[in-house]
Amino acid sequence: MLELRHFEYFVAVAEERNFTRAAARLHVVQSGVSAVIKAMERELGARLLDRTSKRVELTDAGEALLPRARAALDAAREARDAVDEVRGGLRGTVRIGTLTSVGLIDVPALLGAFHRVHPHVGLRLHVSPRGSDGLLDWLVDGTLDLAVVSAPGRPPPGIRVRPVGSRRLELVLPEGHRLAGAAEVRVADLAGESFVDFPAGYGNRTVTDKAFADAGVQRHVAIEVTDIASGASFVREGLGVAILPPFVVPDDRTGLVIKNVTGADLEWPLGLAVSALRRPSAAARALLALIDEKVG
């Protein structure tokens, strides 16, 4: 007979895509995780995972089971939440998606304030190599409880995004660039430039791509980086120009020139995303309330 522990182990392996990481997350030995998964497969009469030396993939049966396993764990969590609220203390874990550089929200300060009030709640931070798009996918499939995202346009079905603020992206040029002394820079003036930018899925990349598409100007991205805070350093070294949120440009702007791009919609939004289909846990609701208080 399947128990909640089976579902917990299965979800951990499915999310981590690795038995070693799943065991570390569960604080058990790897052989214990393997034994539980094998027992599940025997009980269900189907292979749930395809194992290779480097990675674990879900089979069709595993894909079908995963949302139901998460639903079972969510139901158990809600039962525990109800008891904990009566007892006057929050427990559990909140899974939070965040960007590599946020700027408009002081994430460490928020989580520190939350931890001081709710010391028994675990906080797990996740960063996706696919930027905001990856975080939104994790919200949809239940991997995350909430996420700080930059999601221009309409969010995916089943996701609700509350705007937190925005910043206008600015053009960052190396000193001595042909446009460094220009009184005005428009998108058309940047045709033929090599850009330092971020992979598709990052909010600032989406905003910039749309601005160039709206102007009918093709853009060449020469270098893609995943750490937004390093973008200006690549520009300083002459590897391209970039369009960045101003807070990631170092205070020491030696070797850099910052310009506004006129006539273009370069507003970079930041928001707090949650599932519109699942009720957050009591701990997640408490964190959301704190964010509303501090940031709203």
mmCIF file of C-alpha atoms in Angstrom:
data_model
loop_
_atom_site.group_PDB
_atom_site.id
_atom_site.type_symbol
_atom_site.label_atom_id
_atom_site.label_comp_id
_atom_site.label_asym_id
_atom_site.label_seq_id
_atom_site.Cartn_x
_atom_site.Cartn_y
_atom_site.Cartn_z
ATOM 1 C CA MET A 1 0.000 0.000 0.000
ATOM 2 C CA LEU A 2 1.266 3.446 -0.920
ATOM 3 C CA GLU A 3 1.956 5.889 1.909
ATOM 4 C CA LEU A 4 2.725 9.600 2.005
ATOM 5 C CA ARG A 5 6.392 8.759 2.435
ATOM 6 C CA HIS A 6 6.374 7.048 -0.964
ATOM 7 C CA PHE A 7 4.936 10.161 -2.590
ATOM 8 C CA GLU A 8 7.424 12.412 -0.788
ATOM 9 C CA TYR A 9 10.387 10.378 -2.008
ATOM 10 C CA PHE A 10 9.010 10.139 -5.540
ATOM 11 C CA VAL A 11 8.390 13.905 -5.787
ATOM 12 C CA ALA A 12 11.880 14.656 -4.467
ATOM 13 C CA VAL A 13 13.505 12.442 -7.104
ATOM 14 C CA ALA A 14 11.218 13.809 -9.836
ATOM 15 C CA GLU A 15 12.086 17.415 -8.954
ATOM 16 C CA GLU A 16 15.796 16.910 -8.377
ATOM 17 C CA ARG A 17 16.204 14.532 -11.351
ATOM 18 C CA ASN A 18 18.903 12.857 -9.293
ATOM 19 C CA PHE A 19 18.827 10.232 -6.500
ATOM 20 C CA THR A 20 21.812 11.683 -4.634
ATOM 21 C CA ARG A 21 20.325 15.192 -4.482
ATOM 22 C CA ALA A 22 16.921 13.783 -3.546
ATOM 23 C CA ALA A 23 18.477 11.805 -0.671
ATOM 24 C CA ALA A 24 20.276 14.932 0.584
ATOM 25 C CA ARG A 25 17.044 16.898 0.407
ATOM 26 C CA LEU A 26 15.204 14.193 2.362
ATOM 27 C CA HIS A 27 18.092 13.703 4.828
ATOM 28 C CA VAL A 28 18.227 9.963 4.167
ATOM 29 C CA VAL A 29 20.714 7.621 2.513
ATOM 30 C CA GLN A 30 20.489 7.165 -1.248
ATOM 31 C CA SER A 31 19.845 3.425 -0.948
ATOM 32 C CA GLY A 32 16.726 4.231 1.090
ATOM 33 C CA VAL A 33 15.372 6.440 -1.685
ATOM 34 C CA SER A 34 16.064 3.781 -4.314
ATOM 35 C CA ALA A 35 14.313 1.134 -2.208
ATOM 36 C CA VAL A 36 11.186 3.278 -1.786
ATOM 37 C CA ILE A 37 10.967 4.046 -5.517
ATOM 38 C CA LYS A 38 11.363 0.356 -6.397
ATOM 39 C CA ALA A 39 8.630 -0.520 -3.902
ATOM 40 C CA MET A 40 6.320 2.054 -5.538
ATOM 41 C CA GLU A 41 7.011 0.635 -8.980
ATOM 42 C CA ARG A 42 6.221 -2.892 -7.750
ATOM 43 C CA GLU A 43 3.026 -1.696 -6.073
ATOM 44 C CA LEU A 44 1.836 0.183 -9.160
ATOM 45 C CA GLY A 45 3.106 -2.351 -11.670
ATOM 46 C CA ALA A 46 4.780 0.312 -13.784
ATOM 47 C CA ARG A 47 8.195 1.860 -14.190
ATOM 48 C CA LEU A 48 8.105 5.459 -12.947
ATOM 49 C CA LEU A 49 11.661 6.594 -13.656
ATOM 50 C CA ASP A 50 14.269 5.987 -16.333
ATOM 51 C CA ARG A 51 17.684 6.019 -14.679
ATOM 52 C CA THR A 52 20.951 6.841 -16.440
ATOM 53 C CA SER A 53 24.424 7.416 -15.010
ATOM 54 C CA LYS A 54 23.938 11.199 -15.095
ATOM 55 C CA ARG A 55 20.226 11.923 -14.892
ATOM 56 C CA VAL A 56 16.804 10.587 -13.981
ATOM 57 C CA GLU A 57 13.832 11.108 -16.289
ATOM 58 C CA LEU A 58 10.150 10.473 -15.681
ATOM 59 C CA THR A 59 8.442 7.796 -17.733
ATOM 60 C CA ASP A 60 4.912 8.402 -19.052
ATOM 61 C CA ALA A 61 3.593 6.681 -15.932
ATOM 62 C CA GLY A 62 5.794 8.894 -13.765
ATOM 63 C CA GLU A 63 4.558 12.033 -15.526
ATOM 64 C CA ALA A 64 0.974 10.944 -14.892
ATOM 65 C CA LEU A 65 1.655 10.214 -11.229
ATOM 66 C CA LEU A 66 3.593 13.399 -10.378
ATOM 67 C CA PRO A 67 0.672 15.900 -10.144
ATOM 68 C CA ARG A 68 -1.359 13.389 -8.133
ATOM 69 C CA ALA A 69 1.547 12.750 -5.777
ATOM 70 C CA ARG A 70 1.929 16.489 -5.255
ATOM 71 C CA ALA A 71 -1.827 16.792 -4.623
ATOM 72 C CA ALA A 72 -1.615 14.077 -1.951
ATOM 73 C CA LEU A 73 1.280 15.887 -0.258
ATOM 74 C CA ASP A 74 -0.578 19.207 -0.494
ATOM 75 C CA ALA A 75 -3.617 17.667 1.198
ATOM 76 C CA ALA A 76 -1.462 16.289 3.998
ATOM 77 C CA ARG A 77 0.266 19.659 4.362
ATOM 78 C CA GLU A 78 -3.079 21.455 4.657
ATOM 79 C CA ALA A 79 -4.104 19.042 7.408
ATOM 80 C CA ARG A 80 -0.855 19.742 9.279
ATOM 81 C CA ASP A 81 -1.304 23.486 8.736
ATOM 82 C CA ALA A 82 -4.751 23.382 10.317
ATOM 83 C CA VAL A 83 -3.379 21.673 13.416
ATOM 84 C CA ASP A 84 -0.327 23.961 13.607
ATOM 85 C CA GLU A 85 -2.511 27.076 13.397
ATOM 86 C CA VAL A 86 -4.593 25.821 16.310
ATOM 87 C CA ARG A 87 -1.386 25.138 18.252
ATOM 88 C CA GLY A 88 -0.183 28.661 17.459
ATOM 89 C CA GLY A 89 2.928 27.901 15.467
ATOM 90 C CA LEU A 90 3.778 27.603 11.772
ATOM 91 C CA ARG A 91 5.906 24.785 10.412
ATOM 92 C CA GLY A 92 6.674 23.268 7.054
ATOM 93 C CA THR A 93 8.704 24.568 4.108
ATOM 94 C CA VAL A 94 8.139 27.430 1.674
ATOM 95 C CA ARG A 95 9.698 26.977 -1.772
ATOM 96 C CA ILE A 96 10.577 30.355 -3.250
ATOM 97 C CA GLY A 97 11.722 31.129 -6.770
ATOM 98 C CA THR A 98 13.907 34.167 -7.251
ATOM 99 C CA LEU A 99 16.025 35.862 -9.886
ATOM 100 C CA THR A 100 19.816 36.090 -9.784
ATOM 101 C CA SER A 101 19.510 39.839 -9.224
ATOM 102 C CA VAL A 102 16.259 41.418 -8.046
ATOM 103 C CA GLY A 103 17.051 44.994 -7.023
ATOM 104 C CA LEU A 104 13.517 46.162 -6.271
ATOM 105 C CA ILE A 105 13.066 43.679 -3.416
ATOM 106 C CA ASP A 106 15.573 42.983 -0.654
ATOM 107 C CA VAL A 107 14.997 39.225 -0.581
ATOM 108 C CA PRO A 108 17.521 38.416 2.220
ATOM 109 C CA ALA A 109 16.017 41.099 4.484
ATOM 110 C CA LEU A 110 12.471 39.842 3.865
ATOM 111 C CA LEU A 111 13.379 36.236 4.546
ATOM 112 C CA GLY A 112 15.353 37.253 7.633
ATOM 113 C CA ALA A 113 12.341 39.111 9.017
ATOM 114 C CA PHE A 114 10.125 36.117 8.287
ATOM 115 C CA HIS A 115 12.535 33.666 9.928
ATOM 116 C CA ARG A 116 12.686 35.702 13.117
ATOM 117 C CA VAL A 117 8.885 35.453 13.459
ATOM 118 C CA HIS A 118 8.515 31.878 12.173
ATOM 119 C CA PRO A 119 11.771 30.069 13.041
ATOM 120 C CA HIS A 120 10.319 26.591 12.456
ATOM 121 C CA VAL A 121 9.469 27.221 8.789
ATOM 122 C CA GLY A 122 12.108 26.087 6.310
ATOM 123 C CA LEU A 123 12.882 28.378 3.384
ATOM 124 C CA ARG A 124 14.172 26.897 0.115
ATOM 125 C CA LEU A 125 15.352 29.247 -2.630
ATOM 126 C CA HIS A 126 15.363 28.196 -6.276
ATOM 127 C CA VAL A 127 16.913 29.970 -9.283
ATOM 128 C CA SER A 128 16.117 28.725 -12.780
ATOM 129 C CA PRO A 129 18.687 28.767 -15.598
ATOM 130 C CA ARG A 130 15.715 29.741 -17.783
ATOM 131 C CA GLY A 131 15.012 32.888 -15.785
ATOM 132 C CA SER A 132 11.422 33.932 -15.118
ATOM 133 C CA ASP A 133 10.008 31.494 -17.680
ATOM 134 C CA GLY A 134 11.539 28.601 -15.760
ATOM 135 C CA LEU A 135 10.203 29.904 -12.444
ATOM 136 C CA LEU A 136 6.703 30.237 -13.879
ATOM 137 C CA ASP A 137 6.849 26.661 -15.177
ATOM 138 C CA TRP A 138 7.842 25.497 -11.684
ATOM 139 C CA LEU A 139 4.859 27.360 -10.225
ATOM 140 C CA VAL A 140 2.543 25.685 -12.714
ATOM 141 C CA ASP A 141 3.785 22.179 -11.914
ATOM 142 C CA GLY A 142 3.855 22.754 -8.138
ATOM 143 C CA THR A 143 7.617 22.801 -7.602
ATOM 144 C CA LEU A 144 7.369 26.329 -6.123
ATOM 145 C CA ASP A 145 4.959 28.032 -3.736
ATOM 146 C CA LEU A 146 5.726 31.565 -4.908
ATOM 147 C CA ALA A 147 8.262 33.348 -7.088
ATOM 148 C CA VAL A 148 9.715 36.772 -7.724
ATOM 149 C CA VAL A 149 9.595 37.116 -11.508
ATOM 150 C CA SER A 150 9.892 39.542 -14.360
ATOM 151 C CA ALA A 151 6.997 38.540 -16.594
ATOM 152 C CA PRO A 152 6.112 41.139 -19.235
ATOM 153 C CA GLY A 153 2.712 40.556 -20.798
ATOM 154 C CA ARG A 154 0.093 38.069 -19.725
ATOM 155 C CA PRO A 155 1.187 35.307 -17.301
ATOM 156 C CA PRO A 156 0.621 31.634 -18.161
ATOM 157 C CA PRO A 157 -2.785 30.083 -17.394
ATOM 158 C CA GLY A 158 -3.139 29.211 -13.736
ATOM 159 C CA ILE A 159 -0.669 31.859 -12.549
ATOM 160 C CA ARG A 160 -1.430 35.158 -10.840
ATOM 161 C CA VAL A 161 1.220 37.906 -10.786
ATOM 162 C CA ARG A 162 0.991 40.920 -8.493
ATOM 163 C CA PRO A 163 3.100 43.823 -9.772
ATOM 164 C CA VAL A 164 5.760 44.981 -7.319
ATOM 165 C CA GLY A 165 7.414 47.717 -9.361
ATOM 166 C CA SER A 166 9.379 48.409 -12.493
ATOM 167 C CA ARG A 167 12.571 50.013 -13.706
ATOM 168 C CA ARG A 168 13.399 51.395 -17.108
ATOM 169 C CA LEU A 169 16.207 49.519 -18.826
ATOM 170 C CA GLU A 170 19.156 51.654 -19.915
ATOM 171 C CA LEU A 171 21.736 51.332 -22.661
ATOM 172 C CA VAL A 172 25.223 50.571 -21.353
ATOM 173 C CA LEU A 173 28.097 51.405 -23.712
ATOM 174 C CA PRO A 174 31.855 51.053 -23.406
ATOM 175 C CA GLU A 175 33.728 54.336 -23.088
ATOM 176 C CA GLY A 176 34.707 55.615 -26.520
ATOM 177 C CA HIS A 177 31.761 53.981 -28.313
ATOM 178 C CA ARG A 178 30.483 55.821 -31.398
ATOM 179 C CA LEU A 179 27.216 56.653 -29.581
ATOM 180 C CA ALA A 180 28.816 57.704 -26.291
ATOM 181 C CA GLY A 181 28.542 61.401 -27.105
ATOM 182 C CA ALA A 182 25.194 61.280 -28.932
ATOM 183 C CA ALA A 183 22.532 63.661 -27.657
ATOM 184 C CA GLU A 184 19.858 61.031 -28.303
ATOM 185 C CA VAL A 185 19.898 57.290 -28.986
ATOM 186 C CA ARG A 186 17.028 55.435 -30.642
ATOM 187 C CA VAL A 187 16.611 51.721 -31.322
ATOM 188 C CA ALA A 188 17.410 52.253 -34.997
ATOM 189 C CA ASP A 189 20.802 53.685 -34.032
ATOM 190 C CA LEU A 190 21.712 50.314 -32.508
ATOM 191 C CA ALA A 191 21.326 48.320 -35.712
ATOM 192 C CA GLY A 192 24.445 46.271 -36.379
ATOM 193 C CA GLU A 193 25.675 46.374 -32.777
ATOM 194 C CA SER A 194 26.779 43.246 -30.917
ATOM 195 C CA PHE A 195 24.888 42.790 -27.665
ATOM 196 C CA VAL A 196 25.627 41.200 -24.320
ATOM 197 C CA ASP A 197 22.287 39.824 -23.140
ATOM 198 C CA PHE A 198 20.572 37.061 -21.250
ATOM 199 C CA PRO A 199 19.002 33.841 -22.504
ATOM 200 C CA ALA A 200 15.444 33.761 -23.776
ATOM 201 C CA GLY A 201 13.109 33.478 -20.801
ATOM 202 C CA TYR A 202 14.701 36.285 -18.769
ATOM 203 C CA GLY A 203 12.338 39.233 -18.343
ATOM 204 C CA ASN A 204 14.805 41.907 -19.449
ATOM 205 C CA ARG A 205 15.606 39.890 -22.600
ATOM 206 C CA THR A 206 11.873 39.692 -23.383
ATOM 207 C CA VAL A 207 11.449 43.452 -22.953
ATOM 208 C CA THR A 208 14.467 44.258 -25.130
ATOM 209 C CA ASP A 209 13.539 41.780 -27.868
ATOM 210 C CA LYS A 210 10.046 43.277 -28.077
ATOM 211 C CA ALA A 211 11.366 46.847 -28.274
ATOM 212 C CA PHE A 212 13.593 45.914 -31.219
ATOM 213 C CA ALA A 213 10.825 43.917 -32.902
ATOM 214 C CA ASP A 214 8.422 46.871 -32.522
ATOM 215 C CA ALA A 215 11.025 49.122 -34.187
ATOM 216 C CA GLY A 216 11.631 46.602 -36.988
ATOM 217 C CA VAL A 217 15.328 46.349 -36.109
ATOM 218 C CA GLN A 218 17.196 43.040 -36.054
ATOM 219 C CA ARG A 219 19.520 42.490 -33.113
ATOM 220 C CA HIS A 220 22.644 40.360 -32.805
ATOM 221 C CA VAL A 221 23.287 38.881 -29.360
ATOM 222 C CA ALA A 222 26.976 37.982 -29.352
ATOM 223 C CA ILE A 223 27.275 36.799 -25.743
ATOM 224 C CA GLU A 224 24.623 35.349 -23.428
ATOM 225 C CA VAL A 225 25.215 35.470 -19.667
ATOM 226 C CA THR A 226 23.029 34.166 -16.862
ATOM 227 C CA ASP A 227 24.330 36.440 -14.101
ATOM 228 C CA ILE A 228 22.672 39.769 -14.810
ATOM 229 C CA ALA A 229 25.043 41.564 -12.440
ATOM 230 C CA SER A 230 28.011 40.704 -14.677
ATOM 231 C CA GLY A 231 26.551 42.270 -17.827
ATOM 232 C CA ALA A 232 28.207 45.657 -17.390
ATOM 233 C CA SER A 233 31.618 44.015 -16.911
ATOM 234 C CA PHE A 234 31.368 42.380 -20.338
ATOM 235 C CA VAL A 235 30.478 45.761 -21.843
ATOM 236 C CA ARG A 236 33.438 47.441 -20.117
ATOM 237 C CA GLU A 237 35.730 44.880 -21.762
ATOM 238 C CA GLY A 238 34.442 45.859 -25.216
ATOM 239 C CA LEU A 239 32.558 42.615 -25.883
ATOM 240 C CA GLY A 240 29.332 44.372 -26.833
ATOM 241 C CA VAL A 241 26.703 46.814 -25.631
ATOM 242 C CA ALA A 242 23.865 45.925 -23.266
ATOM 243 C CA ILE A 243 20.439 47.090 -22.154
ATOM 244 C CA LEU A 244 20.260 46.598 -18.392
ATOM 245 C CA PRO A 245 18.317 47.553 -15.270
ATOM 246 C CA PRO A 246 20.216 50.481 -13.750
ATOM 247 C CA PHE A 247 20.687 48.811 -10.352
ATOM 248 C CA VAL A 248 22.989 46.143 -11.819
ATOM 249 C CA VAL A 249 25.411 48.726 -13.210
ATOM 250 C CA PRO A 250 28.244 49.177 -10.660
ATOM 251 C CA ASP A 251 28.483 52.507 -8.837
ATOM 252 C CA ASP A 252 31.993 52.767 -10.228
ATOM 253 C CA ARG A 253 31.114 53.411 -13.848
ATOM 254 C CA THR A 254 34.689 53.797 -15.015
ATOM 255 C CA GLY A 255 34.895 52.718 -18.635
ATOM 256 C CA LEU A 256 31.110 52.821 -19.098
ATOM 257 C CA VAL A 257 28.601 55.288 -20.533
ATOM 258 C CA ILE A 258 24.887 55.050 -19.660
ATOM 259 C CA LYS A 259 22.275 56.273 -22.128
ATOM 260 C CA ASN A 260 18.493 56.408 -22.293
ATOM 261 C CA VAL A 261 16.977 54.856 -25.422
ATOM 262 C CA THR A 262 14.247 57.230 -26.550
ATOM 263 C CA GLY A 263 11.037 56.194 -28.255
ATOM 264 C CA ALA A 264 11.131 52.613 -26.940
ATOM 265 C CA ASP A 265 9.120 50.783 -24.299
ATOM 266 C CA LEU A 266 11.900 49.457 -22.069
ATOM 267 C CA GLU A 267 10.025 49.181 -18.760
ATOM 268 C CA TRP A 268 11.248 46.083 -16.915
ATOM 269 C CA PRO A 269 8.487 44.827 -14.557
ATOM 270 C CA LEU A 270 8.927 42.846 -11.377
ATOM 271 C CA GLY A 271 6.123 40.907 -9.739
ATOM 272 C CA LEU A 272 5.244 38.284 -7.168
ATOM 273 C CA ALA A 273 3.775 35.171 -8.790
ATOM 274 C CA VAL A 274 1.648 32.456 -7.179
ATOM 275 C CA SER A 275 -0.564 29.661 -8.423
ATOM 276 C CA ALA A 276 -4.145 30.710 -9.097
ATOM 277 C CA LEU A 277 -5.262 27.082 -8.832
ATOM 278 C CA ARG A 278 -3.748 25.895 -5.538
ATOM 279 C CA ARG A 279 -4.267 27.412 -2.112
ATOM 280 C CA PRO A 280 -0.898 28.373 -0.586
ATOM 281 C CA SER A 281 0.162 26.694 2.639
ATOM 282 C CA ALA A 282 -0.274 28.595 5.899
ATOM 283 C CA ALA A 283 3.477 29.302 5.933
ATOM 284 C CA ALA A 284 3.407 30.570 2.343
ATOM 285 C CA ARG A 285 0.405 32.761 3.156
ATOM 286 C CA ALA A 286 2.297 34.245 6.096
ATOM 287 C CA LEU A 287 5.282 35.034 3.862
ATOM 288 C CA LEU A 288 3.019 36.580 1.221
ATOM 289 C CA ALA A 289 1.414 38.752 3.906
ATOM 290 C CA LEU A 290 4.841 39.924 5.073
ATOM 291 C CA ILE A 291 5.841 40.784 1.503
ATOM 292 C CA ASP A 292 2.604 42.751 1.079
ATOM 293 C CA GLU A 293 3.396 44.639 4.281
ATOM 294 C CA LYS A 294 7.021 45.406 3.424
ATOM 295 C CA VAL A 295 6.811 45.877 -0.334
ATOM 296 C CA GLY A 296 3.203 46.639 -1.188
#
